[in-house]
JSON list of C-alpha atoms in Angstrom, two decimals:
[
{"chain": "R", "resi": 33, "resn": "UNK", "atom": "CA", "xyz": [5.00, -25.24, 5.47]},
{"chain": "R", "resi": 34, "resn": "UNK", "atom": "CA", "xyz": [2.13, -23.19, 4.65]},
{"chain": "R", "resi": 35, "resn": "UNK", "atom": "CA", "xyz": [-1.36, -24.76, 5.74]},
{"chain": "R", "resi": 36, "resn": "UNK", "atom": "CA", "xyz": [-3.88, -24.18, 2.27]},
{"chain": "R", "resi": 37, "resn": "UNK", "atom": "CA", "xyz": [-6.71, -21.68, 3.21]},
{"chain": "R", "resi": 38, "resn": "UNK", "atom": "CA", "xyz": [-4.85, -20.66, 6.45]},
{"chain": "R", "resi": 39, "resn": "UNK", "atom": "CA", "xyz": [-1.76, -19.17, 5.60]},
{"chain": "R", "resi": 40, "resn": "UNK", "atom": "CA", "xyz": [-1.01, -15.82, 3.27]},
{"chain": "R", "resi": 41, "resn": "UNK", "atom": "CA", "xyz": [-1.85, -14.53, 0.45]},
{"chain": "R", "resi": 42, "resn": "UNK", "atom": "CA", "xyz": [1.56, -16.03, -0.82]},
{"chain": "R", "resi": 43, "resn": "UNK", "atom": "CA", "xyz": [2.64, -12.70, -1.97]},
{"chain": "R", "resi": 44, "resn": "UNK", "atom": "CA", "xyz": [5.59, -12.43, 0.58]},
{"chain": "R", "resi": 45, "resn": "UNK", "atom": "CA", "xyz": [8.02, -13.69, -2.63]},
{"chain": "R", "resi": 46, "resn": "UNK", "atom": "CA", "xyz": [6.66, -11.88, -4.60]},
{"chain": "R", "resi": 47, "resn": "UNK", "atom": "CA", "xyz": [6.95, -8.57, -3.43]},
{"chain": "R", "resi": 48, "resn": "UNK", "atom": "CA", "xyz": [11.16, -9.43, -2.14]},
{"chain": "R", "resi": 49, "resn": "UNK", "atom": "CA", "xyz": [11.60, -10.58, -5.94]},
{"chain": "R", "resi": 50, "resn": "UNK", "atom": "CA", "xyz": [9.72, -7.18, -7.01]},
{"chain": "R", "resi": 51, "resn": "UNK", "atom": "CA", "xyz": [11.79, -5.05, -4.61]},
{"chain": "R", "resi": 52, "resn": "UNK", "atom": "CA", "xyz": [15.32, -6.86, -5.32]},
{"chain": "R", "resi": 53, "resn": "UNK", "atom": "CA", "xyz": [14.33, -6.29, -9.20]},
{"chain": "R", "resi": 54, "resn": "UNK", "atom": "CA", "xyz": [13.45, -2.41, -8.46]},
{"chain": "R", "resi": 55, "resn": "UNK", "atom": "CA", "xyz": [16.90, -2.36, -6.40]},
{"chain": "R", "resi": 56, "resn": "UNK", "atom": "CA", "xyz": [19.05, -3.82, -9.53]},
{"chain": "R", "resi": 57, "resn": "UNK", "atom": "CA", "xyz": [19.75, -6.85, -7.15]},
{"chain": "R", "resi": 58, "resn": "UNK", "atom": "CA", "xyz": [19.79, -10.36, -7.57]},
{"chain": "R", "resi": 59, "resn": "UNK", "atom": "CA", "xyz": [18.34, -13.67, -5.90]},
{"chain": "R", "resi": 60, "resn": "UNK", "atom": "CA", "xyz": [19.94, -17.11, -6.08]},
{"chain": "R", "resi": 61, "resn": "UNK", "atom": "CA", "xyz": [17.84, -20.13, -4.59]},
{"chain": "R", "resi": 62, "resn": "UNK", "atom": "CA", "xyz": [19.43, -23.47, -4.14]},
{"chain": "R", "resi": 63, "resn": "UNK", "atom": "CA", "xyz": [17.42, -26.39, -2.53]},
{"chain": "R", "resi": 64, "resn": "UNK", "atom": "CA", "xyz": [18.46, -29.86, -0.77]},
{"chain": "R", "resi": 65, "resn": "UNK", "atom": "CA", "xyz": [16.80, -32.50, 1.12]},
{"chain": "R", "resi": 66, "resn": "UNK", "atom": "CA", "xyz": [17.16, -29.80, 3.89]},
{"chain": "R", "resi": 67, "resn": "UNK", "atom": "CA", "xyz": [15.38, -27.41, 2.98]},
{"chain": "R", "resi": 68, "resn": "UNK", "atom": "CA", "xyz": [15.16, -23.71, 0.67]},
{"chain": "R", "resi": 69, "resn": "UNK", "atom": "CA", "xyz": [17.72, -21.45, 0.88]},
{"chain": "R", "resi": 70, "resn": "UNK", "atom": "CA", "xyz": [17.42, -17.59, -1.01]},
{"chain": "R", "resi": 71, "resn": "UNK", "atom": "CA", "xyz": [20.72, -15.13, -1.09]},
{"chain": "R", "resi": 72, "resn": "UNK", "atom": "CA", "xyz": [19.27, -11.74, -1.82]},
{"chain": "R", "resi": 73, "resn": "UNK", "atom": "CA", "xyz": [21.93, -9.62, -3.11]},
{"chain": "R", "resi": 74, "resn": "UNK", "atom": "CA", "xyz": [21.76, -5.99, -3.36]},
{"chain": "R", "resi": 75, "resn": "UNK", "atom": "CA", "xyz": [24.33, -3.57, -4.57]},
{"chain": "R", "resi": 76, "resn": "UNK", "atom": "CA", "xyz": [25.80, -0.88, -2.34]},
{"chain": "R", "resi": 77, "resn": "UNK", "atom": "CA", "xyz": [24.25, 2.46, -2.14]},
{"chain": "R", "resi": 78, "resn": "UNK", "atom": "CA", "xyz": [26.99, 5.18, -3.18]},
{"chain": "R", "resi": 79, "resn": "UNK", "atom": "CA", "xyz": [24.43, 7.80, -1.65]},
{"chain": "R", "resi": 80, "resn": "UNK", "atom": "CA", "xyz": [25.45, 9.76, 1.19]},
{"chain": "R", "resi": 81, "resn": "UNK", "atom": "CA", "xyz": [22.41, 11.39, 3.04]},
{"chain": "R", "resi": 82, "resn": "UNK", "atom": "CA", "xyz": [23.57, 14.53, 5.00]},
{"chain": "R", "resi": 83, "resn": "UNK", "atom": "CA", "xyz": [20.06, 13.97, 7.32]},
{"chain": "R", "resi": 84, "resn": "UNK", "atom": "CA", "xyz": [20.36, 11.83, 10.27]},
{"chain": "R", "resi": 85, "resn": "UNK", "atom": "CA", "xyz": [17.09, 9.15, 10.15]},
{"chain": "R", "resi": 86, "resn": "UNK", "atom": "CA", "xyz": [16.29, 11.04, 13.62]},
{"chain": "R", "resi": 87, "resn": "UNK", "atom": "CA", "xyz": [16.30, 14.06, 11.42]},
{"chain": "R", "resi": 88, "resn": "UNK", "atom": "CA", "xyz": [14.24, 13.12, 8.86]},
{"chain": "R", "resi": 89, "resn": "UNK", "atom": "CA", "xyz": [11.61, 11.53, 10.54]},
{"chain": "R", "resi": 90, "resn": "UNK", "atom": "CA", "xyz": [10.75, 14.54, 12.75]},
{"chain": "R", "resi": 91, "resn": "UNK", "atom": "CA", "xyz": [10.50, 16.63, 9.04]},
{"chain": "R", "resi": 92, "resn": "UNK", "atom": "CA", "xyz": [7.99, 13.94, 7.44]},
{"chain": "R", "resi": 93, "resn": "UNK", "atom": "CA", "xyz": [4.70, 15.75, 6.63]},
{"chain": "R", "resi": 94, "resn": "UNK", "atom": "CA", "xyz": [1.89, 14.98, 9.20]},
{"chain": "R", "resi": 95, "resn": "UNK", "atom": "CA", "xyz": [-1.83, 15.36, 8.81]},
{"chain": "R", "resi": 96, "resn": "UNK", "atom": "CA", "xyz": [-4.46, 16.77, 10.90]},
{"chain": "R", "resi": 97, "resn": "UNK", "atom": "CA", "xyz": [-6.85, 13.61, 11.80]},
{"chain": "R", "resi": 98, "resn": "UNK", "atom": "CA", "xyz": [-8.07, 13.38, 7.88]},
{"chain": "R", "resi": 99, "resn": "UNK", "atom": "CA", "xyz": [-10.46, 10.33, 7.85]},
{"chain": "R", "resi": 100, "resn": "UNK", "atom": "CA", "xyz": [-8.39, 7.91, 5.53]},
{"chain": "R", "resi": 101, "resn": "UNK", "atom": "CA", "xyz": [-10.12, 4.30, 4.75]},
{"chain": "R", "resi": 102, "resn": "UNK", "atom": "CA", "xyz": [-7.30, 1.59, 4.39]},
{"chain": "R", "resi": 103, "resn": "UNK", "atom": "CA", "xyz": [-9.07, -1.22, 1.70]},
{"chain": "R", "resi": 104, "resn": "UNK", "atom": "CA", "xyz": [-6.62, -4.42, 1.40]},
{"chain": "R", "resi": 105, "resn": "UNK", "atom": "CA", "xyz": [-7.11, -8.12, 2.06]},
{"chain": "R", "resi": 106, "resn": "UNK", "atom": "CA", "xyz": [-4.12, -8.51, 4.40]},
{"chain": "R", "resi": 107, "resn": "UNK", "atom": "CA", "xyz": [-4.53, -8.25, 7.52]},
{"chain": "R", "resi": 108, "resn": "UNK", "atom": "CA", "xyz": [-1.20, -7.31, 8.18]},
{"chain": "R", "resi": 109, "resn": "UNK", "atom": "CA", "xyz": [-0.71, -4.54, 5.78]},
{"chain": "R", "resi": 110, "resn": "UNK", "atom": "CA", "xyz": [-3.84, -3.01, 7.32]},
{"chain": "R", "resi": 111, "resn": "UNK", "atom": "CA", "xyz": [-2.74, -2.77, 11.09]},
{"chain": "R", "resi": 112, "resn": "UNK", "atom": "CA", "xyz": [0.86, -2.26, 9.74]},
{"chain": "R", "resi": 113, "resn": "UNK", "atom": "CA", "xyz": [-0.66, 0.71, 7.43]},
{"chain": "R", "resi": 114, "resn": "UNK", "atom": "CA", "xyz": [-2.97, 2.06, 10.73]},
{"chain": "R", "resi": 115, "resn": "UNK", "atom": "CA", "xyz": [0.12, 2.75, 12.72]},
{"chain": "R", "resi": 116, "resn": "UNK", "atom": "CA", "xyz": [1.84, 4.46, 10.26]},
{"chain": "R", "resi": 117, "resn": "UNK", "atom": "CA", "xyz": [-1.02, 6.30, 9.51]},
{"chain": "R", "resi": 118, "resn": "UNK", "atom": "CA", "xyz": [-1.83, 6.55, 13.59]},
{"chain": "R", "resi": 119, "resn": "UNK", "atom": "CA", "xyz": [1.90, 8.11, 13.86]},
{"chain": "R", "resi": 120, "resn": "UNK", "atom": "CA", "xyz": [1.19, 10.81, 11.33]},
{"chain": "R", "resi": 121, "resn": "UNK", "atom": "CA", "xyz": [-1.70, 11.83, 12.47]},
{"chain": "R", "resi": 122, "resn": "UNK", "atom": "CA", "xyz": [-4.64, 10.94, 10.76]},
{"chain": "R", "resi": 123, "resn": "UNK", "atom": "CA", "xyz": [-7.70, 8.89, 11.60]},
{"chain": "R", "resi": 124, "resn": "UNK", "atom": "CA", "xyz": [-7.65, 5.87, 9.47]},
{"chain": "R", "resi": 125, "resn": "UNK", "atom": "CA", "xyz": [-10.46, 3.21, 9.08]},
{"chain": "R", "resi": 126, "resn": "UNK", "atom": "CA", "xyz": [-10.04, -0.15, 7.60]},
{"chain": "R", "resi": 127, "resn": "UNK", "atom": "CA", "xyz": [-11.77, -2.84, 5.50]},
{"chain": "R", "resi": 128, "resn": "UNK", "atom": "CA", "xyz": [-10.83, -6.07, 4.04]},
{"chain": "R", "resi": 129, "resn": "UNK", "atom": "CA", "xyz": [-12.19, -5.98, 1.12]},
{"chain": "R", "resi": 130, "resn": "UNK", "atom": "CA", "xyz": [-13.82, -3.81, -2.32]},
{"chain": "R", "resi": 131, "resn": "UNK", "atom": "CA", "xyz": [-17.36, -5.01, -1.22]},
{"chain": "R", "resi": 132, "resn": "UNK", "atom": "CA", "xyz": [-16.93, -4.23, 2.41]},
{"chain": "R", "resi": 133, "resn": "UNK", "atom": "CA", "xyz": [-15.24, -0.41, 0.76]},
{"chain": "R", "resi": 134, "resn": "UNK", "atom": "CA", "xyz": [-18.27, 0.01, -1.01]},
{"chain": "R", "resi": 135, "resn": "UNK", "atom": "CA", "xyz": [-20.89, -0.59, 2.29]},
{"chain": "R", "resi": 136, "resn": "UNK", "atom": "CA", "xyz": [-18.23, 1.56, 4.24]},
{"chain": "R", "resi": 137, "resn": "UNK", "atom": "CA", "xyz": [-18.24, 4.85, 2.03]},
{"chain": "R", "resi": 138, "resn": "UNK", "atom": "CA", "xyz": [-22.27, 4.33, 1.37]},
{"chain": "R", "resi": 139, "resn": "UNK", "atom": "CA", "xyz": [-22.24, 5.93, 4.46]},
{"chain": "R", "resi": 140, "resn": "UNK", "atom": "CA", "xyz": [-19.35, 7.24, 5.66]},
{"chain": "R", "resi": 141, "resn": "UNK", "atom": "CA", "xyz": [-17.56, 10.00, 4.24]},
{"chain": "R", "resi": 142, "resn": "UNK", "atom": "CA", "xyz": [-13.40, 10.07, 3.94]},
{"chain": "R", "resi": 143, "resn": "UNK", "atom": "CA", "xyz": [-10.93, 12.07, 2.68]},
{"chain": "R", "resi": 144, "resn": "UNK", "atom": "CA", "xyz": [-8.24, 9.34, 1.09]},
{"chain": "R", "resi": 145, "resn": "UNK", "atom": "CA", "xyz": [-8.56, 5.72, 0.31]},
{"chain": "R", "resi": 146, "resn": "UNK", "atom": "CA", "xyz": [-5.36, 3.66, 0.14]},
{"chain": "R", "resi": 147, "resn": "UNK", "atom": "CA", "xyz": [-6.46, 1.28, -2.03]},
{"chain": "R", "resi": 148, "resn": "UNK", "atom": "CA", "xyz": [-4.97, -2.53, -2.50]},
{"chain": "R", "resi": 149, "resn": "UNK", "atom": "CA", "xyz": [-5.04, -3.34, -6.00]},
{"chain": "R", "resi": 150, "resn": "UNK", "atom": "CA", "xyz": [-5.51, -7.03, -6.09]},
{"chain": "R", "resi": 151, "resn": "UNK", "atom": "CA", "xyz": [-7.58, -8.50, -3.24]},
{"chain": "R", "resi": 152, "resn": "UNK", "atom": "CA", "xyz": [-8.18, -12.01, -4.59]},
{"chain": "R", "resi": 153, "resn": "UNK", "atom": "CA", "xyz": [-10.98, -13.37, -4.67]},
{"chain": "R", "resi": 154, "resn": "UNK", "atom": "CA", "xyz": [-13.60, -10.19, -4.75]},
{"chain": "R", "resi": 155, "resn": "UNK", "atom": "CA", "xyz": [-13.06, -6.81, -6.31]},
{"chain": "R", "resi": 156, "resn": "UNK", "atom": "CA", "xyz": [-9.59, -5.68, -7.44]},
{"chain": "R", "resi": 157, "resn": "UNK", "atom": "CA", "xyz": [-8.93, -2.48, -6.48]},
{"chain": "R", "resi": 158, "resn": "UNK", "atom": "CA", "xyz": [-9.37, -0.90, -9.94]},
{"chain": "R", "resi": 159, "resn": "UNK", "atom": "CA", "xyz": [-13.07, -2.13, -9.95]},
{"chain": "R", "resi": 160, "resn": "UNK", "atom": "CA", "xyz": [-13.71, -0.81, -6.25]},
{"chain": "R", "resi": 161, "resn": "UNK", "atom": "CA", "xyz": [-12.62, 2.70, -7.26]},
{"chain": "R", "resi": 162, "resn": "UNK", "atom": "CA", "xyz": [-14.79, 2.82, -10.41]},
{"chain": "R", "resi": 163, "resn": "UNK", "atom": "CA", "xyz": [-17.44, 1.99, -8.41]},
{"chain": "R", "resi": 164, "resn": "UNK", "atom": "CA", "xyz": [-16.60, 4.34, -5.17]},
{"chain": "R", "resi": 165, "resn": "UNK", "atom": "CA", "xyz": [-16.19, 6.96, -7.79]},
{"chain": "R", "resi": 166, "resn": "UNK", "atom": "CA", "xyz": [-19.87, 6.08, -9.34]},
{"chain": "R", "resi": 167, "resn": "UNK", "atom": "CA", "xyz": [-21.29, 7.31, -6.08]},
{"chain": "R", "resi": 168, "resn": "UNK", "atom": "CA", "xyz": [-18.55, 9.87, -4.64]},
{"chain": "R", "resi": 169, "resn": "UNK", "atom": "CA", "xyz": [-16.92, 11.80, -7.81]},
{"chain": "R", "resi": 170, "resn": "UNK", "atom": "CA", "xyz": [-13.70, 13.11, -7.40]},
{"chain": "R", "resi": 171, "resn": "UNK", "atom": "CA", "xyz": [-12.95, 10.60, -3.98]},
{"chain": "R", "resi": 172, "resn": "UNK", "atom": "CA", "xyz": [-8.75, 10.66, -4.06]},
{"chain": "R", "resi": 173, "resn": "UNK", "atom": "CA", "xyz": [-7.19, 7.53, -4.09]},
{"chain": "R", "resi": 174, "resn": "UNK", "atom": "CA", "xyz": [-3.55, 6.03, -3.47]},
{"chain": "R", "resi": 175, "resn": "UNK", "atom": "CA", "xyz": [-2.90, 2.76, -5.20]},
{"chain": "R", "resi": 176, "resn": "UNK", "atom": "CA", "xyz": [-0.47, 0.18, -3.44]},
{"chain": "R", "resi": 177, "resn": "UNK", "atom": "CA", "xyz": [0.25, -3.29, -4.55]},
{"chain": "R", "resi": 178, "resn": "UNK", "atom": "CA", "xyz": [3.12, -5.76, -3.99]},
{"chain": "R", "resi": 179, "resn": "UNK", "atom": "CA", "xyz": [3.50, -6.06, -7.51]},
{"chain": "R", "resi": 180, "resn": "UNK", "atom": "CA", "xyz": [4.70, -3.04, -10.00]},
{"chain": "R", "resi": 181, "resn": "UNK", "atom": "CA", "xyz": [2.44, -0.57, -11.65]},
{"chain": "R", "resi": 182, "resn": "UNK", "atom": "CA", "xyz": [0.21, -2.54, -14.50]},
{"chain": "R", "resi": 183, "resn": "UNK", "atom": "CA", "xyz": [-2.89, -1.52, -16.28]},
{"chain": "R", "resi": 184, "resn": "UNK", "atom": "CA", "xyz": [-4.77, -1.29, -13.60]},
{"chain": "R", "resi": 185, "resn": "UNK", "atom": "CA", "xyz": [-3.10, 1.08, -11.70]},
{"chain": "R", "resi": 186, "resn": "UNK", "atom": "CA", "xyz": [-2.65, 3.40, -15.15]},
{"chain": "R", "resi": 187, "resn": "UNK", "atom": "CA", "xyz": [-6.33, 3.42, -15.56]},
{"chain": "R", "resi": 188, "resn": "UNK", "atom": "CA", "xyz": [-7.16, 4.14, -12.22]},
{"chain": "R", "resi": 189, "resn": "UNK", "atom": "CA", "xyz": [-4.53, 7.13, -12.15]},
{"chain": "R", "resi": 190, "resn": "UNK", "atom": "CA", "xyz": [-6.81, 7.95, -15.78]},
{"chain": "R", "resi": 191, "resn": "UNK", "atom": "CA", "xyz": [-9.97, 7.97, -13.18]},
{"chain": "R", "resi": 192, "resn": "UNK", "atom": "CA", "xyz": [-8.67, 10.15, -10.49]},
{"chain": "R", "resi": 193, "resn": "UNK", "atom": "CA", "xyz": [-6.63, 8.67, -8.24]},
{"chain": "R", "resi": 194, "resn": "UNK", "atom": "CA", "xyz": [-3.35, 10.17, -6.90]},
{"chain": "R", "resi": 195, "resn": "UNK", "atom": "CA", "xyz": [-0.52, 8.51, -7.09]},
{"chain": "R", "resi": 196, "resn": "UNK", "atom": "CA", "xyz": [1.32, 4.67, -6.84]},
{"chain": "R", "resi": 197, "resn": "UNK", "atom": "CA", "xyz": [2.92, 2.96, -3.58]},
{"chain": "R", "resi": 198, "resn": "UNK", "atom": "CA", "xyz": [4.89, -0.24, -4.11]},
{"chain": "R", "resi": 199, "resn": "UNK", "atom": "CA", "xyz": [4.63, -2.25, -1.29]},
{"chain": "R", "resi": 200, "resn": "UNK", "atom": "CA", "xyz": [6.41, -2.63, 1.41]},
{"chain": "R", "resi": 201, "resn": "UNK", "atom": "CA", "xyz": [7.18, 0.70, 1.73]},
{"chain": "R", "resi": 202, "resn": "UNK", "atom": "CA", "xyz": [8.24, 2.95, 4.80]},
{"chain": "R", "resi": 203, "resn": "UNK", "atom": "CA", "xyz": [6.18, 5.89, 6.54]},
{"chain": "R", "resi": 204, "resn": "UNK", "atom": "CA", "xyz": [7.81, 8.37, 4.76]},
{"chain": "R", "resi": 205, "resn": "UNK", "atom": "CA", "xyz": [7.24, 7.23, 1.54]},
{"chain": "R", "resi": 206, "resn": "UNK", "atom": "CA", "xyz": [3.36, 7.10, 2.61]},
{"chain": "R", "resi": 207, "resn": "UNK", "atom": "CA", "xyz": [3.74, 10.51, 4.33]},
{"chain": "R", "resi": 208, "resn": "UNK", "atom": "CA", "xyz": [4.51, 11.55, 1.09]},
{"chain": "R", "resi": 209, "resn": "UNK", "atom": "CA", "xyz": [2.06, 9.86, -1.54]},
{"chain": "R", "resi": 210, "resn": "UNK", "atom": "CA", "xyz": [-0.57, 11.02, 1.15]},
{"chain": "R", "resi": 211, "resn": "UNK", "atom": "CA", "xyz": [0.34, 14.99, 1.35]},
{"chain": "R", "resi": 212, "resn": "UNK", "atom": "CA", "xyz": [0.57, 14.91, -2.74]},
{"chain": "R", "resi": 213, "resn": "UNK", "atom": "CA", "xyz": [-3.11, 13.39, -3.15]},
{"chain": "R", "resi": 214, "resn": "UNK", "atom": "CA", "xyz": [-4.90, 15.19, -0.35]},
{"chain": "R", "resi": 215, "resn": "UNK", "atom": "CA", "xyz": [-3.51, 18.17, -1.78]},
{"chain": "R", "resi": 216, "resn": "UNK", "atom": "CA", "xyz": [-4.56, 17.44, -5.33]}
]
């Protein structure tokens, strides 16, 4: 029921069928007059973690207010990125797009970018860090997508930047990518 030009990117399938892949699950879809229906199934985890979530939240690695510039096209991901990146402690800015990147870091300096890697219809992300790193050498970089690693992403690790994040992933998985690249 998606309304053209108003809705989503239309990624949302996308990135479940990416993650149940990743997971070893499977999806079955079966449609009627109805409606859709879609039975994710994922296998059981056999891992035991001796670290209550409580626990392991209070140990993720926190920053101390480095400027971070969030560039993706969804608006959601952004304020759903800020307030991770609000809970850990750093001071993250955000932009919608690789043109709007490349006005924001003419004059602002930062210390990460979390970069979207396709941000239909400008610049994909692999194109907005060539040209970030044109005018700031050496700027780190996190990648994320809702799709797996591809060219893109290898060639932009090639140039510099950090690390890969498959979206959707959880705060301590960005805690993580974050502390590894500013640390680079």
């Amino acid at each position: 029921k998606k309304i053209m030009g108003r809705s989503g990117t239309g990624l949302g399938l996308a990135v479940v069928w990416n993650t149940v892949q990743d997971l070893g699950g499977t999806v079955d879809v079966t449609s009627n007059a109805s409606g859709t229906t879609f039975e994710v199934r994922l296998p059981a985890s056999g891992e035991i973690t001796d670290v209550p979530p409580e626990q392991s939240q209070a140990n993720m690695i926190h920053g101390n207010g480095e400027r971070i510039l969030v560039i993706d096209d969804d608006m959601h991901q952004r304020k759903v990125t800020t307030e991770m990146l609000d809970f850990l402690d750093y001071n993250p800015e955000t932009v919608s797009s690789g043109e709007e990147a490349l006005s924001f870091v003419k004059n602002n300096r930062v210390d990460l970018l979390v970069l979207d890697m396709i941000m239909p219809p400008g610049m994909g992300g692999l194109e907005t860090y060539e040209r970030i790193l044109n005018t700031h050498p050496g700027q780190k970089a996190i990648l994320i997508s809702g799709f797996s690693a591809g060219k893109d992403v290898e060639k932009a690790i090639e140039l510099g930047a950090s690390n890969f994040v498959q979206k959707p992933y959880a705060v301590e998985k960005l805690a993580s990518a974050i502390y590894v690249a500013l640390k680079e």
